[in-house]
Each structure stands twice: as C-alpha cells, then as structure tokens.
Coordinates of C-alpha atoms in Angstrom, one line a residue:
Chain A
M212 CA -5.1 26.5 -11.6
I213 CA -7.8 24.4 -9.6
R214 CA -10.5 26.0 -7.6
A215 CA -13.2 24.5 -6.0
E216 CA -16.3 27.0 -4.3
K217 CA -18.1 24.9 -1.7
L218 CA -18.0 22.0 -3.8
T219 CA -20.2 19.4 -2.4
F220 CA -21.4 15.9 -3.9
D221 CA -23.8 13.4 -2.2
Y222 CA -23.5 9.9 -3.6
E223 CA -27.7 8.3 -3.7
K224 CA -28.1 5.1 -2.6
L225 CA -30.6 3.3 -5.3
D226 CA -33.2 0.4 -4.6
E227 CA -34.0 -2.0 -7.4
T228 CA -36.7 0.4 -8.5
G229 CA -34.2 3.1 -9.3
Q230 CA -35.8 4.9 -6.3
A231 CA -33.3 6.7 -4.1
V232 CA -33.3 5.4 -0.7
S233 CA -30.5 7.4 1.4
M234 CA -27.6 9.9 0.4
K235 CA -24.2 9.8 1.7
R236 CA -22.5 13.3 1.8
A237 CA -19.0 12.4 0.4
V238 CA -17.7 16.2 -0.1
D239 CA -18.7 18.5 2.3
G240 CA -18.6 22.8 1.1
V241 CA -14.4 22.5 0.3
D242 CA -13.2 25.5 -1.1
L243 CA -10.0 25.1 -2.0
E244 CA -7.2 26.8 -4.8
V245 CA -4.3 24.9 -6.0
R246 CA -1.7 27.3 -8.1
S247 CA -0.3 26.2 -11.5
G248 CA 2.8 24.4 -10.8
E249 CA 2.2 23.6 -7.4
F250 CA 2.7 20.3 -5.8
V251 CA 0.1 19.4 -3.5
A252 CA -0.8 16.4 -1.2
I253 CA -4.2 15.2 -0.4
L254 CA -4.4 13.2 3.1
G255 CA -7.5 11.7 4.5
H256 CA -8.3 8.2 6.1
N257 CA -10.7 5.8 4.0
G258 CA -13.8 7.3 3.5
S259 CA -12.4 11.1 3.8
G260 CA -13.9 12.1 0.8
K261 CA -10.6 12.6 -1.1
S262 CA -10.8 10.5 -4.0
T263 CA -14.3 11.6 -4.6
L264 CA -12.9 15.5 -4.8
A265 CA -10.2 14.0 -7.1
K266 CA -12.5 12.9 -9.3
H267 CA -14.3 15.9 -9.7
I268 CA -11.4 17.4 -10.9
N269 CA -11.1 15.9 -14.4
A270 CA -15.3 15.7 -14.5
I271 CA -15.9 12.2 -13.8
L272 CA -17.9 13.3 -11.1
L273 CA -19.8 16.7 -11.4
P274 CA -20.5 18.9 -8.2
T275 CA -23.9 18.5 -6.2
E276 CA -23.7 21.5 -5.6
G277 CA -20.8 24.4 -5.9
T278 CA -18.5 24.6 -8.7
L279 CA -14.9 23.6 -9.8
W280 CA -13.2 25.2 -12.4
V281 CA -10.1 23.6 -14.3
D282 CA -7.8 26.2 -16.0
G283 CA -11.2 28.6 -15.8
M284 CA -13.2 25.9 -17.0
D285 CA -16.4 25.1 -15.3
T286 CA -16.9 21.4 -15.3
K287 CA -20.7 21.1 -15.7
D288 CA -20.1 22.8 -19.1
E289 CA -20.2 20.0 -21.4
N290 CA -18.7 21.6 -24.3
R291 CA -15.5 21.9 -22.7
L292 CA -15.5 18.2 -21.2
W293 CA -12.5 17.0 -23.5
D294 CA -10.6 20.5 -23.2
I295 CA -10.9 19.9 -18.8
R296 CA -10.1 15.8 -19.5
Q297 CA -6.9 17.0 -21.7
D298 CA -5.8 18.9 -19.1
A299 CA -6.5 17.2 -16.0
G300 CA -5.0 13.7 -16.4
M301 CA -5.6 11.4 -13.6
V302 CA -3.8 8.3 -12.6
F303 CA -5.1 5.4 -10.4
Q304 CA -4.3 2.9 -7.8
N305 CA -3.9 -0.1 -9.5
P306 CA -1.5 0.0 -12.4
D307 CA -3.6 -3.0 -14.0
N308 CA -6.7 -1.3 -14.7
Q309 CA -5.3 1.5 -16.6
I310 CA -3.5 -0.1 -19.3
I311 CA -4.7 -1.4 -22.6
G312 CA -2.8 -1.4 -25.2
T313 CA -0.5 -4.5 -25.4
V314 CA 2.7 -2.9 -26.4
V315 CA 3.9 -0.2 -24.6
E316 CA 4.4 2.7 -26.9
E317 CA 0.4 1.9 -28.2
D318 CA -0.9 2.5 -25.0
V319 CA 0.8 5.5 -24.4
G320 CA -0.2 6.5 -27.6
F321 CA -3.8 5.5 -27.1
G322 CA -4.3 9.0 -25.6
P323 CA -3.2 11.4 -28.1
E324 CA -4.8 9.4 -30.8
N325 CA -8.3 9.9 -28.9
L326 CA -7.6 13.7 -29.3
G327 CA -6.9 13.6 -33.0
V328 CA -3.7 14.3 -33.0
P329 CA -1.4 13.9 -36.2
T330 CA 0.5 10.6 -36.3
D331 CA 3.9 12.2 -36.6
E332 CA 2.9 14.3 -33.3
I333 CA 2.1 11.3 -31.8
W334 CA 5.1 9.2 -32.2
R335 CA 6.8 12.6 -30.8
R336 CA 4.5 12.9 -28.0
V337 CA 5.3 8.9 -27.1
E338 CA 8.8 9.4 -27.1
E339 CA 9.2 12.4 -25.4
S340 CA 6.5 11.4 -22.6
L341 CA 8.6 8.4 -22.1
Q342 CA 11.6 10.0 -22.0
A343 CA 10.0 11.7 -19.0
V344 CA 9.1 8.9 -16.9
G345 CA 12.6 6.7 -17.7
M346 CA 10.6 4.2 -19.8
L347 CA 11.8 4.7 -22.9
K348 CA 13.6 1.6 -23.3
Y349 CA 10.5 -0.6 -23.0
R350 CA 8.5 0.6 -25.7
K351 CA 8.3 -1.9 -27.7
H352 CA 7.7 -4.5 -24.3
S353 CA 4.3 -5.9 -23.6
P354 CA 2.8 -4.1 -20.5
N355 CA 2.4 -7.5 -19.1
R356 CA 5.8 -7.9 -18.2
L357 CA 6.7 -5.1 -16.6
S358 CA 6.7 -4.4 -12.6
G359 CA 4.0 -2.1 -11.2
G360 CA 6.5 0.2 -10.7
Q361 CA 7.1 0.5 -14.0
K362 CA 3.5 -0.1 -15.0
Q363 CA 2.3 2.9 -13.1
R364 CA 5.1 5.2 -14.9
V365 CA 3.8 3.9 -18.3
A366 CA 0.3 5.2 -16.7
I367 CA 1.9 8.5 -16.1
A368 CA 3.2 8.2 -19.6
G369 CA -0.2 8.1 -21.3
V370 CA -1.1 11.3 -19.4
M371 CA 1.3 13.0 -20.3
A372 CA 1.1 12.8 -24.0
M373 CA -2.0 14.4 -23.5
H374 CA 0.3 17.1 -23.2
P375 CA -1.8 18.3 -19.8
R376 CA -0.8 21.3 -17.0
C377 CA -1.8 19.5 -14.1
I378 CA -1.9 15.2 -12.8
V379 CA -4.1 14.2 -10.2
L380 CA -2.6 10.8 -8.5
D381 CA -4.9 8.9 -6.4
E382 CA -2.9 6.5 -4.0
P383 CA -0.6 5.8 -7.3
T384 CA 1.9 3.9 -5.1
A385 CA -0.5 1.9 -2.9
M386 CA 0.1 -1.3 -5.0
L387 CA 4.1 -1.1 -5.4
D388 CA 7.3 -2.5 -3.7
P389 CA 9.4 0.0 -2.2
H390 CA 11.7 0.7 -5.5
G391 CA 8.8 1.0 -7.2
R392 CA 7.3 3.2 -5.1
R393 CA 10.7 5.4 -4.7
S394 CA 10.4 5.3 -8.7
V395 CA 7.2 6.8 -9.0
I396 CA 7.6 9.2 -6.6
R397 CA 10.8 10.3 -8.2
T398 CA 9.2 11.0 -11.2
V399 CA 6.1 12.9 -10.2
Q400 CA 8.5 15.0 -8.6
K401 CA 10.7 15.5 -11.8
L402 CA 7.4 16.2 -13.9
N403 CA 6.8 18.6 -11.5
K404 CA 10.4 20.4 -11.1
E405 CA 11.3 19.9 -14.7
E406 CA 8.1 20.5 -17.0
Q407 CA 6.2 22.9 -14.3
I408 CA 3.4 20.3 -14.1
T409 CA 0.7 20.8 -11.4
V410 CA 0.5 17.9 -9.4
I411 CA -2.1 16.9 -7.0
L412 CA -0.9 14.0 -5.1
I413 CA -3.3 11.5 -2.9
T414 CA -1.3 9.0 -0.8
H415 CA -1.6 7.3 2.7
Y416 CA 2.4 7.3 2.9
M417 CA 3.4 9.9 4.8
E418 CA 7.0 10.1 3.3
E419 CA 6.1 10.7 0.2
V420 CA 4.3 14.0 1.3
I421 CA 7.2 15.8 2.9
E422 CA 8.9 17.7 -0.2
A423 CA 5.0 19.0 -1.1
D424 CA 4.3 22.8 -1.4
R425 CA 1.1 22.1 0.4
V426 CA -0.9 19.7 2.2
F427 CA -4.6 19.5 2.8
V428 CA -5.9 17.1 5.4
M429 CA -9.6 15.6 4.6
D430 CA -12.2 14.3 7.3
D431 CA -16.1 13.5 6.9
G432 CA -15.7 15.4 3.6
K433 CA -14.5 19.0 4.4
V434 CA -10.5 20.1 4.4
V435 CA -9.9 20.2 8.4
M436 CA -6.0 20.8 8.0
Q437 CA -4.2 22.9 5.2
G438 CA -0.3 24.1 5.3
T439 CA 3.4 23.0 4.5
P440 CA 4.1 19.7 5.3
K441 CA 6.3 21.4 8.2
E442 CA 3.1 23.1 9.5
I443 CA 1.2 19.9 8.9
F444 CA 3.4 16.9 10.8
S445 CA 3.8 19.1 13.7
Q446 CA 0.2 18.1 14.4
V447 CA 1.3 14.6 15.5
D448 CA -1.9 14.1 17.7
R449 CA -4.7 16.0 16.1
L450 CA -3.0 13.8 12.8
K451 CA -3.2 10.7 14.8
E452 CA -7.1 11.3 15.7
L453 CA -7.7 11.7 12.1
R454 CA -6.5 8.0 11.8
L455 CA -2.9 9.4 10.1
D456 CA 0.6 9.3 10.8
V457 CA 3.8 11.3 10.4
P458 CA 6.9 10.6 9.0
Q459 CA 9.1 8.0 11.1
A460 CA 11.6 10.8 11.5
T461 CA 9.0 12.8 13.1
L462 CA 7.8 10.2 15.1
V463 CA 11.4 9.8 16.5
A464 CA 11.3 13.1 17.4
Y465 CA 8.3 13.6 18.8
E466 CA 9.2 10.3 21.1
L467 CA 12.1 11.9 22.3
Q468 CA 10.1 15.2 23.1
K469 CA 7.8 13.2 25.1
R470 CA 11.0 12.0 27.3
G471 CA 12.0 15.7 27.6
F472 CA 14.4 16.5 25.6
P473 CA 14.2 19.9 24.0
L474 CA 13.5 19.3 20.3
P475 CA 11.9 21.5 17.9
D476 CA 8.2 20.6 16.3
G477 CA 7.8 19.4 12.6
I478 CA 11.2 18.1 11.9
L479 CA 10.3 15.9 8.8
S480 CA 13.4 14.6 7.3
N481 CA 16.3 12.3 8.5
E482 CA 18.5 14.6 7.5
E483 CA 17.1 17.6 10.2
L484 CA 16.8 15.7 13.1
V485 CA 20.4 14.4 12.9
E486 CA 21.4 18.1 12.7
E487 CA 18.9 19.0 15.5
L488 CA 20.2 15.9 17.9
C489 CA 23.7 16.7 16.9
R490 CA 23.3 20.5 18.3
L491 CA 21.3 19.1 21.1
K492 CA 23.7 16.7 22.1
S493 CA 26.7 19.2 21.8
K494 CA 24.7 21.4 24.3
M495 CA 24.2 18.9 27.1
Chain B
M67 CA 3.6 -29.5 13.6
S68 CA 6.1 -27.0 11.0
I69 CA 5.7 -26.4 7.2
K70 CA 8.6 -27.7 5.8
V71 CA 10.0 -27.1 2.3
K72 CA 12.3 -29.0 0.5
N73 CA 14.6 -28.4 -2.5
V74 CA 11.3 -26.7 -4.4
N75 CA 11.7 -25.8 -7.8
Y76 CA 8.4 -24.0 -9.6
T77 CA 8.3 -23.1 -13.3
Y78 CA 5.8 -21.3 -14.7
S79 CA 4.9 -22.0 -18.5
E80 CA 7.4 -25.1 -18.7
G81 CA 8.1 -25.2 -22.3
T82 CA 7.5 -22.4 -24.0
A83 CA 8.9 -19.4 -25.3
Y84 CA 7.5 -17.6 -22.0
E85 CA 9.3 -19.8 -19.1
I86 CA 9.9 -18.4 -15.6
H87 CA 12.0 -20.1 -13.0
A88 CA 9.7 -18.6 -10.3
L89 CA 11.1 -20.7 -7.4
K90 CA 14.5 -22.3 -7.4
D91 CA 15.8 -24.5 -4.8
V92 CA 14.1 -22.8 -1.9
N93 CA 14.7 -24.7 1.6
L94 CA 12.5 -23.2 4.8
E95 CA 11.4 -24.4 7.8
I96 CA 8.3 -22.5 9.0
L97 CA 7.8 -23.5 13.1
D98 CA 4.6 -24.0 14.7
G99 CA 3.6 -20.1 16.4
Q100 CA 6.0 -18.2 14.5
F101 CA 5.0 -14.8 12.9
V102 CA 7.0 -14.5 9.6
G103 CA 7.3 -11.8 7.3
L104 CA 8.0 -12.5 3.7
I105 CA 9.4 -9.6 2.0
G106 CA 10.7 -9.3 -1.7
H107 CA 10.4 -6.9 -4.6
T108 CA 7.6 -7.7 -7.5
G109 CA 8.4 -10.9 -9.2
S110 CA 10.4 -12.3 -6.8
G111 CA 8.1 -15.2 -6.1
K112 CA 6.6 -14.8 -2.6
S113 CA 3.3 -14.9 -4.0
T114 CA 4.1 -18.2 -6.2
L115 CA 5.9 -19.3 -2.8
I116 CA 2.5 -19.1 -0.4
Q117 CA 0.7 -20.6 -3.0
H118 CA 2.7 -23.6 -2.8
L119 CA 2.2 -23.6 1.2
N120 CA -1.3 -24.4 0.8
G121 CA -1.5 -26.6 -2.4
L122 CA -2.7 -24.0 -4.6
I123 CA 0.5 -24.7 -7.1
R124 CA 2.1 -27.8 -7.3
A125 CA 5.9 -27.4 -7.0
T126 CA 7.9 -28.9 -10.7
E127 CA 10.2 -30.3 -8.3
G128 CA 10.9 -31.1 -4.5
K129 CA 8.9 -31.6 -1.4
I130 CA 6.2 -29.9 1.1
Y131 CA 5.7 -31.4 4.3
F132 CA 2.8 -30.1 6.6
N133 CA 3.1 -31.2 9.7
G134 CA 5.2 -34.1 9.2
R135 CA 3.6 -35.1 6.2
D136 CA 4.1 -35.0 2.4
I137 CA 1.7 -33.1 1.3
Y138 CA 2.2 -34.3 -2.5
G139 CA 1.9 -37.9 -1.0
E140 CA -0.8 -40.0 -2.7
K141 CA -4.6 -39.6 -0.7
Y142 CA -3.0 -36.6 1.1
P143 CA -6.2 -34.3 1.8
L144 CA -5.4 -31.5 0.1
K145 CA -9.0 -29.8 1.1
E146 CA -8.0 -30.2 4.5
L147 CA -4.6 -28.8 4.1
R148 CA -6.4 -25.7 2.3
S149 CA -8.4 -25.1 5.8
K150 CA -5.7 -25.6 8.1
V151 CA -3.2 -23.4 6.3
G152 CA -5.8 -20.3 5.3
L153 CA -4.7 -17.9 2.5
V154 CA -5.6 -14.6 2.6
F155 CA -5.5 -12.9 -0.6
Q156 CA -4.4 -9.4 -1.9
Y157 CA -7.6 -7.3 -1.5
P158 CA -9.7 -9.9 -0.5
E159 CA -13.1 -7.3 0.1
Y160 CA -13.5 -8.1 -3.8
Q161 CA -14.3 -11.5 -2.9
L162 CA -17.1 -10.8 -0.5
F163 CA -20.4 -12.0 -2.4
E164 CA -23.3 -12.8 0.0
T165 CA -26.1 -10.7 0.9
D166 CA -25.0 -9.8 4.6
V167 CA -21.5 -10.3 6.9
L168 CA -22.4 -13.1 8.6
K169 CA -23.5 -14.9 5.4
D170 CA -20.3 -14.7 4.2
V171 CA -18.2 -15.6 6.7
C172 CA -20.5 -18.8 7.1
F173 CA -19.4 -19.7 3.5
G174 CA -15.6 -21.6 4.6
P175 CA -17.2 -23.8 7.5
K176 CA -20.2 -24.6 5.5
N177 CA -18.4 -25.8 2.8
L178 CA -15.7 -28.0 5.4
G179 CA -19.4 -29.9 6.0
Y180 CA -20.3 -28.3 9.3
S181 CA -24.2 -27.9 9.9
Q182 CA -25.9 -24.0 9.7
E183 CA -25.7 -24.2 13.5
E184 CA -22.2 -24.8 13.6
A185 CA -20.8 -22.8 10.7
E186 CA -22.7 -19.6 12.3
K187 CA -20.9 -20.0 15.2
K188 CA -17.7 -19.9 14.1
A189 CA -18.0 -17.5 11.7
K190 CA -19.5 -15.4 14.6
E191 CA -16.2 -16.0 16.3
A192 CA -13.9 -15.1 13.6
L193 CA -16.3 -12.0 13.1
R194 CA -15.3 -11.1 17.0
M195 CA -11.8 -12.3 16.7
V196 CA -11.0 -9.5 13.7
G197 CA -12.9 -7.1 16.1
M198 CA -16.4 -7.0 13.8
G199 CA -19.2 -6.5 16.4
E200 CA -22.6 -8.4 16.4
E201 CA -24.2 -5.1 15.0
Y202 CA -22.7 -6.1 11.7
D203 CA -23.6 -9.6 11.4
Q204 CA -26.6 -8.5 9.1
S205 CA -25.0 -5.6 7.2
S206 CA -24.2 -6.1 3.5
P207 CA -20.7 -6.0 3.0
F208 CA -20.8 -3.5 0.7
E209 CA -22.2 -1.2 3.5
L210 CA -18.9 -1.1 5.2
S211 CA -15.4 0.9 5.2
G212 CA -12.7 -0.7 3.5
G213 CA -10.8 -1.6 6.4
Q214 CA -13.8 -3.5 7.8
K215 CA -14.5 -5.5 4.7
R216 CA -11.0 -6.5 4.9
R217 CA -11.5 -7.8 8.6
V218 CA -14.5 -9.6 7.4
A219 CA -12.7 -11.5 4.5
I220 CA -10.0 -12.3 7.0
A221 CA -12.6 -13.6 9.2
G222 CA -13.7 -15.7 6.6
V223 CA -10.7 -17.7 6.6
L224 CA -10.4 -17.9 10.4
A225 CA -14.1 -18.9 10.4
M226 CA -12.2 -22.3 9.5
E227 CA -10.4 -22.3 12.3
P228 CA -6.5 -22.7 10.4
E229 CA -3.6 -23.4 12.0
V230 CA -1.4 -21.3 9.7
L231 CA -2.5 -18.1 8.5
I232 CA -0.9 -16.6 5.4
L233 CA -2.2 -13.1 4.5
D234 CA -0.9 -11.4 1.2
E235 CA -0.6 -7.9 1.9
P236 CA -3.3 -7.3 4.2
T237 CA -3.0 -3.1 4.4
A238 CA -2.8 -2.2 1.0
G239 CA -4.8 1.0 0.2
L240 CA -5.6 1.2 3.8
D241 CA -4.9 4.3 5.7
P242 CA -2.4 4.8 8.8
R243 CA -4.7 3.9 11.3
G244 CA -6.6 1.0 9.4
R245 CA -3.0 -0.8 8.6
D246 CA -2.5 -0.3 12.3
E247 CA -5.4 -2.2 13.6
I248 CA -5.7 -5.2 11.2
L249 CA -2.0 -5.7 11.9
D250 CA -2.4 -5.5 16.2
Q251 CA -5.5 -7.7 15.3
I252 CA -3.3 -10.4 13.6
S253 CA -0.7 -9.6 16.2
Y254 CA -3.3 -10.6 19.3
L255 CA -4.7 -13.6 17.2
K256 CA -1.0 -14.9 17.2
R257 CA -0.3 -14.6 20.4
E258 CA -3.9 -15.6 22.1
R259 CA -4.6 -18.4 19.7
G260 CA -1.1 -19.7 19.2
I261 CA -1.8 -19.4 14.9
T262 CA 1.2 -19.4 13.0
V263 CA 1.4 -16.0 10.8
I264 CA 3.1 -15.9 7.6
L265 CA 2.8 -11.8 6.6
V266 CA 3.7 -10.9 2.9
S267 CA 4.2 -7.1 3.2
H268 CA 5.9 -4.2 1.1
S269 CA 6.3 -1.9 4.2
M270 CA 9.6 -2.1 5.9
E271 CA 8.0 -0.2 8.4
D272 CA 5.2 -3.0 9.5
V273 CA 7.2 -5.6 9.4
A274 CA 10.3 -4.5 11.4
R275 CA 7.5 -3.4 14.2
Y276 CA 5.6 -7.3 13.9
V277 CA 7.5 -10.1 12.8
D278 CA 9.8 -12.5 15.2
R279 CA 11.1 -13.3 11.8
L280 CA 11.7 -12.0 8.4
I281 CA 12.4 -14.0 4.9
V282 CA 13.6 -12.0 2.1
M283 CA 13.0 -13.3 -1.1
N284 CA 14.9 -12.4 -4.6
Q285 CA 14.5 -13.9 -8.0
G286 CA 13.3 -16.6 -7.0
Q287 CA 15.7 -17.5 -3.7
V288 CA 15.9 -17.1 -0.3
R289 CA 18.5 -14.5 0.3
F290 CA 18.1 -13.4 3.6
D291 CA 16.5 -15.3 7.0
G292 CA 16.7 -14.1 10.3
T293 CA 14.7 -11.2 12.7
P294 CA 14.7 -7.8 11.7
R295 CA 17.2 -6.6 12.9
E296 CA 19.8 -9.5 11.9
V297 CA 17.9 -8.8 7.9
F298 CA 17.7 -4.7 8.1
R299 CA 21.4 -4.8 8.9
H300 CA 22.1 -5.7 4.8
Y301 CA 20.0 -2.3 4.1
Q302 CA 22.2 -2.1 1.2
E303 CA 22.0 -5.2 -0.6
L304 CA 18.3 -4.6 0.3
R305 CA 18.3 -1.8 -1.8
E306 CA 19.9 -3.5 -4.6
I307 CA 17.1 -6.0 -5.2
G308 CA 14.2 -3.6 -4.8
L309 CA 13.9 -3.4 -1.3
D310 CA 14.6 -1.2 1.3
A311 CA 15.0 -0.9 5.1
P312 CA 13.0 1.3 7.5
Q313 CA 13.7 4.6 7.8
V314 CA 14.5 5.2 11.3
T315 CA 17.7 2.1 10.1
Y316 CA 18.9 4.9 7.7
L317 CA 18.7 7.6 10.5
M318 CA 20.5 5.1 12.8
K319 CA 23.0 5.1 10.0
S320 CA 23.3 8.8 9.8
L321 CA 24.1 9.3 13.6
K322 CA 26.6 6.5 13.7
E323 CA 28.4 8.6 10.9
K324 CA 28.6 11.6 12.8
G325 CA 30.4 10.0 15.5
A326 CA 27.1 9.5 17.7
H327 CA 27.7 6.4 19.8
V328 CA 24.1 4.9 18.9
D329 CA 22.8 1.2 18.8
V330 CA 22.7 1.0 14.8
D331 CA 20.5 -2.2 14.9
A332 CA 17.5 0.0 15.7
T333 CA 14.4 -1.2 13.5
T334 CA 11.2 0.6 15.3
V335 CA 10.2 4.4 16.2
E336 CA 10.5 2.9 19.6
E337 CA 13.9 1.4 19.3
A338 CA 15.5 4.3 17.1
A339 CA 14.1 6.7 20.6
D340 CA 15.1 4.6 23.4
A341 CA 18.8 4.2 21.4
I342 CA 19.3 7.6 20.9
A343 CA 18.1 9.0 24.4
A344 CA 20.6 6.5 25.8
W345 CA 23.2 8.2 24.2
L346 CA 21.7 11.7 24.9
K347 CA 22.2 11.1 28.3
E348 CA 25.5 9.7 28.4
R349 CA 28.2 11.1 29.9
E350 CA 31.3 11.8 28.0

C-alpha cells in the first residue's frame, strides 16, 4: 500500500532574498513498507521527522531524494497527484483548522464534490461516512458547536467520503479530552477492522499504540526501531532515551521487575498485568 | 493571601439564541502555594473559569477576591492583577513574536513600566528558571524546538513575577520527555518560589503525579474537589462526565476484584508498584 525507499527530505532555510542559507535533513534515508489493511503507529519525539514523513504520504511534500509509492503510484508523478490524495487521506492535530463547512454534512461533502462525484453519490457517501464515525445524528449541526472529539470525527468522515484506502492521522488526539480521545481512537480502530482501511497513526500517547499491528519509532529522521507493540514496549530504557514512554501497565511491570519480581517483558495492558501478577502470587 | 471565587455565574451571549450558562454558582478558594489541577471535558467551563481569575472575563454575577480585595471594586488595578495572576494560554508559542528570545520575554516587564535594564534582568532570570540557558538569548524563537518555544512563552509570563501561574494545557502536543520536563520545571518553581500553580490538563496521569489538589468541572459547576486520591475514587462518575482516571487506578481495581489485598487508591506508577510489591511480599 505504502512503500518508501531511501526517502530523504531537506528543509531549506531561506534568507530575505530567497537564497538558501542552511539546510536541515528532516527525513534521512527511510525505507518502510505498510501493507494494505495494516494498522501502523509511528512514534518519535518532537522534531524526529515523523510529521515530515507523514506529509509525503499524500504528496504535500515531495522527497528531496528517494521515492515514495502510494498504491504503486510515485508521489513525484504530477499526473497522479489527485489520485494519490484521494487514496491516502490525512487528518491533522487541530480540528478547528480542517473544518470549513458551516453545516456538518456540507463539510463532509466537500471532498467528494471536489473530486467531481455526482450529487446523489455525494449524499450517499456523506451519510455512510457520518454513520461510520458515529456522527450521523449531527449532520445538520454547525461544526462550531461540536466538542473537539466530535470535530475530529467529522474531519475523519470528510476523509472517508473520498473513499480512501489509507488514512494518515497526525496526532489526532493531542488537543482532546479523555472522552474525545477514546472516541477518536475507537473510530479509527473500527474503520481499520470493518472497512479494511489502512491506518497510519502518529501519536504521543503510548496507550493508543497498544493495538497497532506494527510500530515504527523515529529519531533524527531515521526509523530506529520497528516491531510489534510488544517488541517495542519491552525496551523501556531505549524508549526513554528516545524521549518516549511506555503504557502505564508496562511501567508498573518494569518497576516491579527492578524490585526483583520475575515478570515477563512486554506487558502492555492492565489485563495482562493482572493475570501475570495473580500467577506470580500463587507461586509465592 | 488567596483567590476567592464567590457565587460566580457567567453567561455567554446573554439574551440571544446562543446563550450559554458557562459557569453556575461557582465557589472556590485557592490558597497560597497550592498546586491545583483543574480538569473537565471540553466545554465544562474550565477555560472560562481561569479567565475570570485574572479579570479577562467579568462575572455576570458574583465576586472574585484576590488577596482579600474585590477585583470588581472601583479603582481596583486590573492591570496589576494581570501581572500577579499570570495566564499561559494553550499553544503559547504561537504568541511569540519578537526577533530574539530575550526581547520576547522582556515584553511583559517592559509593559509593566520597567526600564530596559530591569526588564532584561527579569527576563534572563525567568529564562533560567524554565531551563533556557544564555546560549539561547539571541536565538530567533522560530529556531527552537516545540518544547523550547513553550518554555520561552512560559518565561514571558514568569518575567512579570506573578504570584499565581495558570497554565492551560501546557504539555499538549509535546513528546513524553518534553511533557515531563515542563511539568518538573513547574513543580520546581512552585517549591522554590512558592508560586501558586493552577494546571489545566486533559491528562489524568499528569495531574495524579503533580498536583496536591484536584478540581473537577462539569457543566459549569465544581463536581469534585479534593486530593487526586480522593477524586479518582470516583472513577465511574468521572467516566460519565467525559473524563477518566489514571490507567493504574483501573489496574488496582481489577487486582482487587481478583481478590488481591492491595491499596486501591494508588494513582501513580510508583504508588501502584509499592502497593503491589507490598501485596506480593505479604505472607498469607
């Protein structure tokens, strides 16, 4: 679905006259493959290059060197630009910056309308997308009056209405309260499972990553770790070095290991930890 | 010395179709040197409340006393109040505007009437307080990382030497290490300088770790007010109002349900590990 080969991107810093004065390599030779239907999470500290990488997936940025393919289409191929953007939708951090309509259903219909989809078909897609994110009953509402989590779900519906095969979400929950965060993550998981949408989720909340199929960790523009959530979160010290964290259940297990209790590595959820603790207690 | 909120009501767009009763009969007293967490879902009234505390919004009804004086009283120096009760908005780095870091932080004290020399002295002090070394004084704010920018913005408020520092989600969008650094710094300021801190947050884990007192807002009213341990005992009600408890709170509940003899009030990873270790070592 998504394939990057030696993907490199330099930001140029320009002076007043437009001359390049310095360069910063934000993405540095990334090789990566995301299969169709996968749920992939990307972690990394601020400035590690993850958002820059994400912006390549729907051709907002084009590689300085290397290549990125979406569904076999090279993002440098200008003729395929709109196919790529229709195929790989993007959702950003701030819901207020990505909603433009004055009524929820108009906002969701904006994408397909731009693609030249016939009117009847637009309304069908609006309805099915709002249904998929659980916002159908708000179709006639003004987006201004929605909560942050609801706005983000409308933004996701807007992307879904374009019938993409892949959604890239760049910290979609950073500005939300706990309920909003849960509702957005559940929506994304549901789209992945039920509609087989490929998901690429960038986040700073480790709890949101537990159910991903694979995790990529970025540092200094490179992919420095990859594996299942279990494999990644087993490396508590390494993640802390990379300015990251692990889920609380993992951290509690880690603290107990340090105190000499023999718990296995890679415990991710409260359920697993409870089970392991009960087993341990019965042997003591 | 304290902030006292007495029977405060606030209605947005009073008398129009968009009327919203954002605060309903709020009563609170915040004492000197407290570290207070303020939580509530989007739209619960917490932002409206904090803007009352430094006089940016005037209550529709009710009174606010700062250090015993009625801030709505005739000739009350509101400008002085705004320097004594410093408010750091969400994403404060968007408000950086000067050509270098030092100039930006000087803006507040200069506005308060301090000379260039005095303003620079206060600015430098504030920058060191947030952990920004001299080497950054002449940097453009736009060359800094997300976490650094945010610290500079906080220094801009600290340079006015506030007695109370209110921060609206100071860690939104920061990576886990950046989040810990900012919160550790704020905690240090509170200890070393005796500044009263009010922290608005969507992270239950963060407030559990740092604050001594937790105030929960719901539909414009104070729903709970107590230590984090006391408040998180109401984890079910918190869920109903769009919030949550820290992950470890749920961990302790599940262990208890399995018959484990553990302290269910643990709200931080350390407390949970201590409680579990004590239980594991216990002889039947």
